[in-house]
Amino acid sequence: KITAPTSLGVLSQFRPIPPSMEVAVTVSDYQFTEIMARVRWTGSVTGVDWPEFDKAEISCESISASMEKTGLRMGYGRGCPYTLYDQRCLASMAAVRLDTTLTAVGTLTITSPAFSAFADGYFAGGFIQWLMDGETSQRGIEAHTGTLLTLLDITAGLTVGTVVTAYPGCDRTISVCDSRFSNHLNFGGIPNLPGKSPFSGDPIY
């Protein structure tokens, strides 16, 4: 934990809600007679508490600790197991991005006429990005109907006139992978997987 005054600049990113992107932490040792610093510890911020009016406690975890977390393991299935736009999916973000200006902002919704140029549900499962105080903020998209996107978190930092970049989602099927992203050669699922398990005990498979 790092104890710091509430005036510390980085803490502004955690008001009123934490940033959507990871905040990295590097602790360095400086010797009085040396110019170069020695890196002592690296990690990322996991949360911020405000125990007193003028004091904040920044909780951090090391890189090695984050690697020890359990996660999902890939298995065989008809649907693609890859994370959209990652290094295994390889879908092009540049080819499908939409830059647009917001005309209305609600608690969980944003509106732009540009969204209606796409079929309902096109952006569901995707996300939006925008610049706020020089940093990239991001929100996931839960639903898309006409000119309206429903987000997975509140729209803090978004106002009418904000320019956002929207990226469509994917339903993990090879048809959408092909038609929306032209990425079927990198599809990670097995669309023709038989519906019968070889381990069911039936000698005829």
PDB file of C-alpha atoms in Angstrom:
ATOM      1  CA  LYS A   1       0.000   0.000   0.000  1.00  0.00           C
ATOM      2  CA  ILE A   2       1.120   3.515  -0.811  1.00  0.00           C
ATOM      3  CA  THR A   3      -0.052   6.300   1.490  1.00  0.00           C
ATOM      4  CA  ALA A   4      -0.293   9.663  -0.231  1.00  0.00           C
ATOM      5  CA  PRO A   5      -2.018  13.039   0.105  1.00  0.00           C
ATOM      6  CA  THR A   6      -5.318  13.373  -1.731  1.00  0.00           C
ATOM      7  CA  SER A   7      -3.739  16.128  -3.845  1.00  0.00           C
ATOM      8  CA  LEU A   8      -1.565  13.554  -5.650  1.00  0.00           C
ATOM      9  CA  GLY A   9      -2.246  14.055  -9.352  1.00  0.00           C
ATOM     10  CA  VAL A  10      -2.829  10.420 -10.291  1.00  0.00           C
ATOM     11  CA  LEU A  11      -5.716  10.155  -7.809  1.00  0.00           C
ATOM     12  CA  SER A  12      -7.883  12.387 -10.000  1.00  0.00           C
ATOM     13  CA  GLN A  13      -8.271   9.378 -12.320  1.00  0.00           C
ATOM     14  CA  PHE A  14     -10.046   7.496  -9.523  1.00  0.00           C
ATOM     15  CA  ARG A  15     -12.736  10.122  -8.953  1.00  0.00           C
ATOM     16  CA  PRO A  16     -15.602   9.350  -9.124  1.00  0.00           C
ATOM     17  CA  ILE A  17     -14.904   5.881 -10.532  1.00  0.00           C
ATOM     18  CA  PRO A  18     -11.632   4.015 -11.251  1.00  0.00           C
ATOM     19  CA  PRO A  19     -10.122   4.321 -14.734  1.00  0.00           C
ATOM     20  CA  SER A  20     -10.980   1.609 -17.234  1.00  0.00           C
ATOM     21  CA  MET A  21      -7.346   1.041 -18.155  1.00  0.00           C
ATOM     22  CA  GLU A  22      -4.627  -0.391 -15.901  1.00  0.00           C
ATOM     23  CA  VAL A  23      -2.493   2.098 -13.960  1.00  0.00           C
ATOM     24  CA  ALA A  24       1.105   0.873 -13.647  1.00  0.00           C
ATOM     25  CA  VAL A  25       3.315   1.515 -10.608  1.00  0.00           C
ATOM     26  CA  THR A  26       7.112   1.574 -10.520  1.00  0.00           C
ATOM     27  CA  VAL A  27       9.056   2.052  -7.284  1.00  0.00           C
ATOM     28  CA  SER A  28      12.662   3.161  -7.734  1.00  0.00           C
ATOM     29  CA  ASP A  29      15.592   3.649  -5.354  1.00  0.00           C
ATOM     30  CA  TYR A  30      17.627   6.811  -5.747  1.00  0.00           C
ATOM     31  CA  GLN A  31      21.101   7.138  -4.229  1.00  0.00           C
ATOM     32  CA  PHE A  32      22.236  10.656  -3.388  1.00  0.00           C
ATOM     33  CA  THR A  33      25.481  10.310  -5.314  1.00  0.00           C
ATOM     34  CA  GLU A  34      24.034   8.509  -8.371  1.00  0.00           C
ATOM     35  CA  ILE A  35      22.156   9.836 -11.374  1.00  0.00           C
ATOM     36  CA  MET A  36      20.431   6.609 -12.420  1.00  0.00           C
ATOM     37  CA  ALA A  37      17.577   5.104 -10.421  1.00  0.00           C
ATOM     38  CA  ARG A  38      17.299   1.427  -9.622  1.00  0.00           C
ATOM     39  CA  VAL A  39      13.903  -0.168 -10.133  1.00  0.00           C
ATOM     40  CA  ARG A  40      12.896  -1.877  -6.920  1.00  0.00           C
ATOM     41  CA  TRP A  41       9.313  -2.956  -7.560  1.00  0.00           C
ATOM     42  CA  THR A  42       6.788  -2.958 -10.410  1.00  0.00           C
ATOM     43  CA  GLY A  43       3.090  -3.669 -10.432  1.00  0.00           C
ATOM     44  CA  SER A  44      -0.290  -2.018 -10.885  1.00  0.00           C
ATOM     45  CA  VAL A  45      -2.972  -0.262  -8.852  1.00  0.00           C
ATOM     46  CA  THR A  46      -5.833  -2.485  -7.674  1.00  0.00           C
ATOM     47  CA  GLY A  47      -7.816   0.138  -5.759  1.00  0.00           C
ATOM     48  CA  VAL A  48      -7.818   3.373  -3.795  1.00  0.00           C
ATOM     49  CA  ASP A  49      -9.274   4.004  -0.324  1.00  0.00           C
ATOM     50  CA  TRP A  50      -9.857   7.367   1.340  1.00  0.00           C
ATOM     51  CA  PRO A  51      -9.416   6.710   5.097  1.00  0.00           C
ATOM     52  CA  GLU A  52      -9.124  10.404   5.960  1.00  0.00           C
ATOM     53  CA  PHE A  53     -10.067  13.712   4.386  1.00  0.00           C
ATOM     54  CA  ASP A  54      -6.497  14.500   3.338  1.00  0.00           C
ATOM     55  CA  LYS A  55      -5.054  11.002   2.944  1.00  0.00           C
ATOM     56  CA  ALA A  56      -5.418   8.215   0.373  1.00  0.00           C
ATOM     57  CA  GLU A  57      -4.250   4.608   0.444  1.00  0.00           C
ATOM     58  CA  ILE A  58      -3.321   3.155  -2.943  1.00  0.00           C
ATOM     59  CA  SER A  59      -3.415  -0.658  -3.000  1.00  0.00           C
ATOM     60  CA  CYS A  60      -1.083  -2.309  -5.492  1.00  0.00           C
ATOM     61  CA  GLU A  61      -0.126  -5.793  -6.604  1.00  0.00           C
ATOM     62  CA  SER A  62       3.089  -6.968  -8.193  1.00  0.00           C
ATOM     63  CA  ILE A  63       3.373  -8.368 -11.702  1.00  0.00           C
ATOM     64  CA  SER A  64       4.243 -11.797 -10.288  1.00  0.00           C
ATOM     65  CA  ALA A  65       1.106 -11.777  -8.118  1.00  0.00           C
ATOM     66  CA  SER A  66      -1.111 -11.007 -11.111  1.00  0.00           C
ATOM     67  CA  MET A  67       0.387 -13.962 -12.992  1.00  0.00           C
ATOM     68  CA  GLU A  68      -0.633 -16.352 -10.210  1.00  0.00           C
ATOM     69  CA  LYS A  69      -4.338 -15.642 -10.669  1.00  0.00           C
ATOM     70  CA  THR A  70      -6.420 -18.526 -11.958  1.00  0.00           C
ATOM     71  CA  GLY A  71      -8.111 -18.013 -15.288  1.00  0.00           C
ATOM     72  CA  LEU A  72     -10.149 -19.743 -17.942  1.00  0.00           C
ATOM     73  CA  ARG A  73      -8.593 -22.504 -20.003  1.00  0.00           C
ATOM     74  CA  MET A  74      -9.364 -22.891 -23.659  1.00  0.00           C
ATOM     75  CA  GLY A  75     -11.400 -25.907 -24.692  1.00  0.00           C
ATOM     76  CA  TYR A  76     -12.915 -27.298 -27.860  1.00  0.00           C
ATOM     77  CA  GLY A  77     -16.223 -25.755 -28.878  1.00  0.00           C
ATOM     78  CA  ARG A  78     -18.172 -24.357 -31.791  1.00  0.00           C
ATOM     79  CA  GLY A  79     -17.794 -20.802 -30.526  1.00  0.00           C
ATOM     80  CA  CYS A  80     -14.513 -18.905 -30.718  1.00  0.00           C
ATOM     81  CA  PRO A  81     -12.685 -18.750 -27.351  1.00  0.00           C
ATOM     82  CA  TYR A  82     -10.442 -15.822 -28.250  1.00  0.00           C
ATOM     83  CA  THR A  83     -10.745 -12.326 -26.826  1.00  0.00           C
ATOM     84  CA  LEU A  84     -11.941 -10.013 -29.576  1.00  0.00           C
ATOM     85  CA  TYR A  85      -9.116  -7.983 -31.196  1.00  0.00           C
ATOM     86  CA  ASP A  86      -6.346  -9.722 -29.189  1.00  0.00           C
ATOM     87  CA  GLN A  87      -3.170 -11.285 -30.605  1.00  0.00           C
ATOM     88  CA  ARG A  88      -4.875 -14.598 -31.322  1.00  0.00           C
ATOM     89  CA  CYS A  89      -8.088 -13.177 -32.733  1.00  0.00           C
ATOM     90  CA  LEU A  90      -6.244 -10.719 -35.020  1.00  0.00           C
ATOM     91  CA  ALA A  91      -9.438  -8.933 -36.095  1.00  0.00           C
ATOM     92  CA  SER A  92      -8.519  -5.481 -37.396  1.00  0.00           C
ATOM     93  CA  MET A  93      -9.680  -2.680 -35.108  1.00  0.00           C
ATOM     94  CA  ALA A  94      -8.780  -0.035 -37.689  1.00  0.00           C
ATOM     95  CA  ALA A  95     -11.065  -1.611 -40.288  1.00  0.00           C
ATOM     96  CA  VAL A  96     -14.213  -1.476 -38.115  1.00  0.00           C
ATOM     97  CA  ARG A  97     -13.709   1.597 -35.904  1.00  0.00           C
ATOM     98  CA  LEU A  98     -16.336   4.324 -35.928  1.00  0.00           C
ATOM     99  CA  ASP A  99     -15.469   7.860 -34.797  1.00  0.00           C
ATOM    100  CA  THR A 100     -18.518   9.894 -33.900  1.00  0.00           C
ATOM    101  CA  THR A 101     -19.700  12.827 -31.780  1.00  0.00           C
ATOM    102  CA  LEU A 102     -22.274  12.206 -29.034  1.00  0.00           C
ATOM    103  CA  THR A 103     -25.573  14.059 -29.255  1.00  0.00           C
ATOM    104  CA  ALA A 104     -27.045  12.840 -25.939  1.00  0.00           C
ATOM    105  CA  VAL A 105     -25.696  11.203 -22.777  1.00  0.00           C
ATOM    106  CA  GLY A 106     -27.690   9.399 -20.074  1.00  0.00           C
ATOM    107  CA  THR A 107     -26.633   7.578 -16.929  1.00  0.00           C
ATOM    108  CA  LEU A 108     -25.819   4.380 -18.830  1.00  0.00           C
ATOM    109  CA  THR A 109     -26.579   5.368 -22.429  1.00  0.00           C
ATOM    110  CA  ILE A 110     -25.039   7.420 -25.215  1.00  0.00           C
ATOM    111  CA  THR A 111     -26.615   8.562 -28.461  1.00  0.00           C
ATOM    112  CA  SER A 112     -25.265   9.356 -31.919  1.00  0.00           C
ATOM    113  CA  PRO A 113     -27.007   9.260 -35.315  1.00  0.00           C
ATOM    114  CA  ALA A 114     -23.994   7.361 -36.688  1.00  0.00           C
ATOM    115  CA  PHE A 115     -24.926   4.255 -34.678  1.00  0.00           C
ATOM    116  CA  SER A 116     -28.176   3.833 -36.638  1.00  0.00           C
ATOM    117  CA  ALA A 117     -26.217   3.148 -39.840  1.00  0.00           C
ATOM    118  CA  PHE A 118     -25.584  -0.345 -38.460  1.00  0.00           C
ATOM    119  CA  ALA A 119     -28.029  -3.144 -37.647  1.00  0.00           C
ATOM    120  CA  ASP A 120     -29.324  -3.374 -34.083  1.00  0.00           C
ATOM    121  CA  GLY A 121     -26.896  -5.342 -31.933  1.00  0.00           C
ATOM    122  CA  TYR A 122     -23.891  -4.560 -34.130  1.00  0.00           C
ATOM    123  CA  PHE A 123     -21.991  -2.852 -31.310  1.00  0.00           C
ATOM    124  CA  ALA A 124     -23.236  -5.136 -28.496  1.00  0.00           C
ATOM    125  CA  GLY A 125     -20.280  -6.834 -26.850  1.00  0.00           C
ATOM    126  CA  GLY A 126     -17.882  -4.203 -28.179  1.00  0.00           C
ATOM    127  CA  PHE A 127     -16.620  -1.065 -26.487  1.00  0.00           C
ATOM    128  CA  ILE A 128     -16.078   2.668 -26.834  1.00  0.00           C
ATOM    129  CA  GLN A 129     -12.930   4.684 -26.171  1.00  0.00           C
ATOM    130  CA  TRP A 130     -12.346   8.408 -25.714  1.00  0.00           C
ATOM    131  CA  LEU A 131      -9.704  10.766 -24.356  1.00  0.00           C
ATOM    132  CA  MET A 132     -10.268  12.215 -20.883  1.00  0.00           C
ATOM    133  CA  ASP A 133      -7.586  14.389 -19.266  1.00  0.00           C
ATOM    134  CA  GLY A 134      -5.084  13.087 -21.788  1.00  0.00           C
ATOM    135  CA  GLU A 135      -5.748   9.439 -20.923  1.00  0.00           C
ATOM    136  CA  THR A 136      -7.743   6.829 -22.845  1.00  0.00           C
ATOM    137  CA  SER A 137     -10.961   5.785 -21.095  1.00  0.00           C
ATOM    138  CA  GLN A 138     -13.029   2.794 -22.119  1.00  0.00           C
ATOM    139  CA  ARG A 139     -16.517   1.388 -21.529  1.00  0.00           C
ATOM    140  CA  GLY A 140     -18.005  -1.918 -22.623  1.00  0.00           C
ATOM    141  CA  ILE A 141     -21.224  -1.927 -24.651  1.00  0.00           C
ATOM    142  CA  GLU A 142     -24.123  -4.044 -23.393  1.00  0.00           C
ATOM    143  CA  ALA A 143     -26.743  -3.335 -26.051  1.00  0.00           C
ATOM    144  CA  HIS A 144     -27.247  -1.413 -29.282  1.00  0.00           C
ATOM    145  CA  THR A 145     -30.591  -0.231 -30.650  1.00  0.00           C
ATOM    146  CA  GLY A 146     -30.788   2.355 -33.408  1.00  0.00           C
ATOM    147  CA  THR A 147     -28.936   5.496 -32.361  1.00  0.00           C
ATOM    148  CA  LEU A 148     -28.584   4.321 -28.739  1.00  0.00           C
ATOM    149  CA  LEU A 149     -25.797   2.364 -27.039  1.00  0.00           C
ATOM    150  CA  THR A 150     -26.266   1.006 -23.505  1.00  0.00           C
ATOM    151  CA  LEU A 151     -22.972   0.797 -21.619  1.00  0.00           C
ATOM    152  CA  LEU A 152     -21.843  -1.612 -18.901  1.00  0.00           C
ATOM    153  CA  ASP A 153     -20.818   1.230 -16.576  1.00  0.00           C
ATOM    154  CA  ILE A 154     -21.874   4.811 -15.904  1.00  0.00           C
ATOM    155  CA  THR A 155     -21.031   7.507 -18.418  1.00  0.00           C
ATOM    156  CA  ALA A 156     -18.799   9.575 -16.085  1.00  0.00           C
ATOM    157  CA  GLY A 157     -16.518  11.743 -18.229  1.00  0.00           C
ATOM    158  CA  LEU A 158     -18.820  11.673 -21.259  1.00  0.00           C
ATOM    159  CA  THR A 159     -20.786  14.748 -22.310  1.00  0.00           C
ATOM    160  CA  VAL A 160     -22.689  15.949 -25.354  1.00  0.00           C
ATOM    161  CA  GLY A 161     -20.096  16.800 -27.978  1.00  0.00           C
ATOM    162  CA  THR A 162     -17.540  14.220 -26.807  1.00  0.00           C
ATOM    163  CA  VAL A 163     -15.866  12.405 -29.699  1.00  0.00           C
ATOM    164  CA  VAL A 164     -15.791   8.661 -29.083  1.00  0.00           C
ATOM    165  CA  THR A 165     -14.499   5.695 -31.051  1.00  0.00           C
ATOM    166  CA  ALA A 166     -16.859   2.717 -31.115  1.00  0.00           C
ATOM    167  CA  TYR A 167     -15.818  -0.843 -31.909  1.00  0.00           C
ATOM    168  CA  PRO A 168     -18.368  -3.583 -32.733  1.00  0.00           C
ATOM    169  CA  GLY A 169     -18.752  -6.783 -30.753  1.00  0.00           C
ATOM    170  CA  CYS A 170     -18.760 -10.399 -31.891  1.00  0.00           C
ATOM    171  CA  ASP A 171     -21.090 -13.299 -31.073  1.00  0.00           C
ATOM    172  CA  ARG A 172     -18.218 -15.830 -31.468  1.00  0.00           C
ATOM    173  CA  THR A 173     -19.709 -17.498 -34.550  1.00  0.00           C
ATOM    174  CA  ILE A 174     -17.771 -18.037 -37.759  1.00  0.00           C
ATOM    175  CA  SER A 175     -20.481 -16.296 -39.811  1.00  0.00           C
ATOM    176  CA  VAL A 176     -20.066 -13.018 -37.914  1.00  0.00           C
ATOM    177  CA  CYS A 177     -16.279 -13.467 -37.852  1.00  0.00           C
ATOM    178  CA  ASP A 178     -16.360 -13.632 -41.648  1.00  0.00           C
ATOM    179  CA  SER A 179     -19.054 -11.094 -42.531  1.00  0.00           C
ATOM    180  CA  ARG A 180     -18.166  -8.419 -39.969  1.00  0.00           C
ATOM    181  CA  PHE A 181     -14.386  -8.753 -39.668  1.00  0.00           C
ATOM    182  CA  SER A 182     -13.300 -10.837 -42.719  1.00  0.00           C
ATOM    183  CA  ASN A 183     -11.330 -12.841 -40.182  1.00  0.00           C
ATOM    184  CA  HIS A 184     -12.645 -16.394 -40.597  1.00  0.00           C
ATOM    185  CA  LEU A 185      -9.134 -17.790 -41.237  1.00  0.00           C
ATOM    186  CA  ASN A 186      -8.255 -16.912 -37.634  1.00  0.00           C
ATOM    187  CA  PHE A 187     -11.498 -18.240 -36.135  1.00  0.00           C
ATOM    188  CA  GLY A 188     -10.649 -20.158 -32.956  1.00  0.00           C
ATOM    189  CA  GLY A 189     -13.737 -22.347 -32.685  1.00  0.00           C
ATOM    190  CA  ILE A 190     -14.712 -25.595 -34.409  1.00  0.00           C
ATOM    191  CA  PRO A 191     -18.000 -24.790 -36.204  1.00  0.00           C
ATOM    192  CA  ASN A 192     -18.436 -28.383 -37.473  1.00  0.00           C
ATOM    193  CA  LEU A 193     -17.825 -30.012 -34.109  1.00  0.00           C
ATOM    194  CA  PRO A 194     -20.154 -33.043 -33.776  1.00  0.00           C
ATOM    195  CA  GLY A 195     -22.960 -32.691 -31.273  1.00  0.00           C
ATOM    196  CA  LYS A 196     -22.261 -36.155 -29.898  1.00  0.00           C
ATOM    197  CA  SER A 197     -19.554 -36.715 -27.277  1.00  0.00           C
ATOM    198  CA  PRO A 198     -17.042 -39.539 -27.828  1.00  0.00           C
ATOM    199  CA  PHE A 199     -17.062 -40.074 -24.065  1.00  0.00           C
ATOM    200  CA  SER A 200     -20.799 -40.701 -23.717  1.00  0.00           C
ATOM    201  CA  GLY A 201     -20.311 -44.481 -23.612  1.00  0.00           C
ATOM    202  CA  ASP A 202     -21.994 -45.159 -26.945  1.00  0.00           C
ATOM    203  CA  PRO A 203     -19.726 -47.455 -29.024  1.00  0.00           C
ATOM    204  CA  ILE A 204     -20.964 -45.802 -32.232  1.00  0.00           C
ATOM    205  CA  TYR A 205     -19.555 -42.337 -32.655  1.00  0.00           C
TER     206      TYR A 205
END
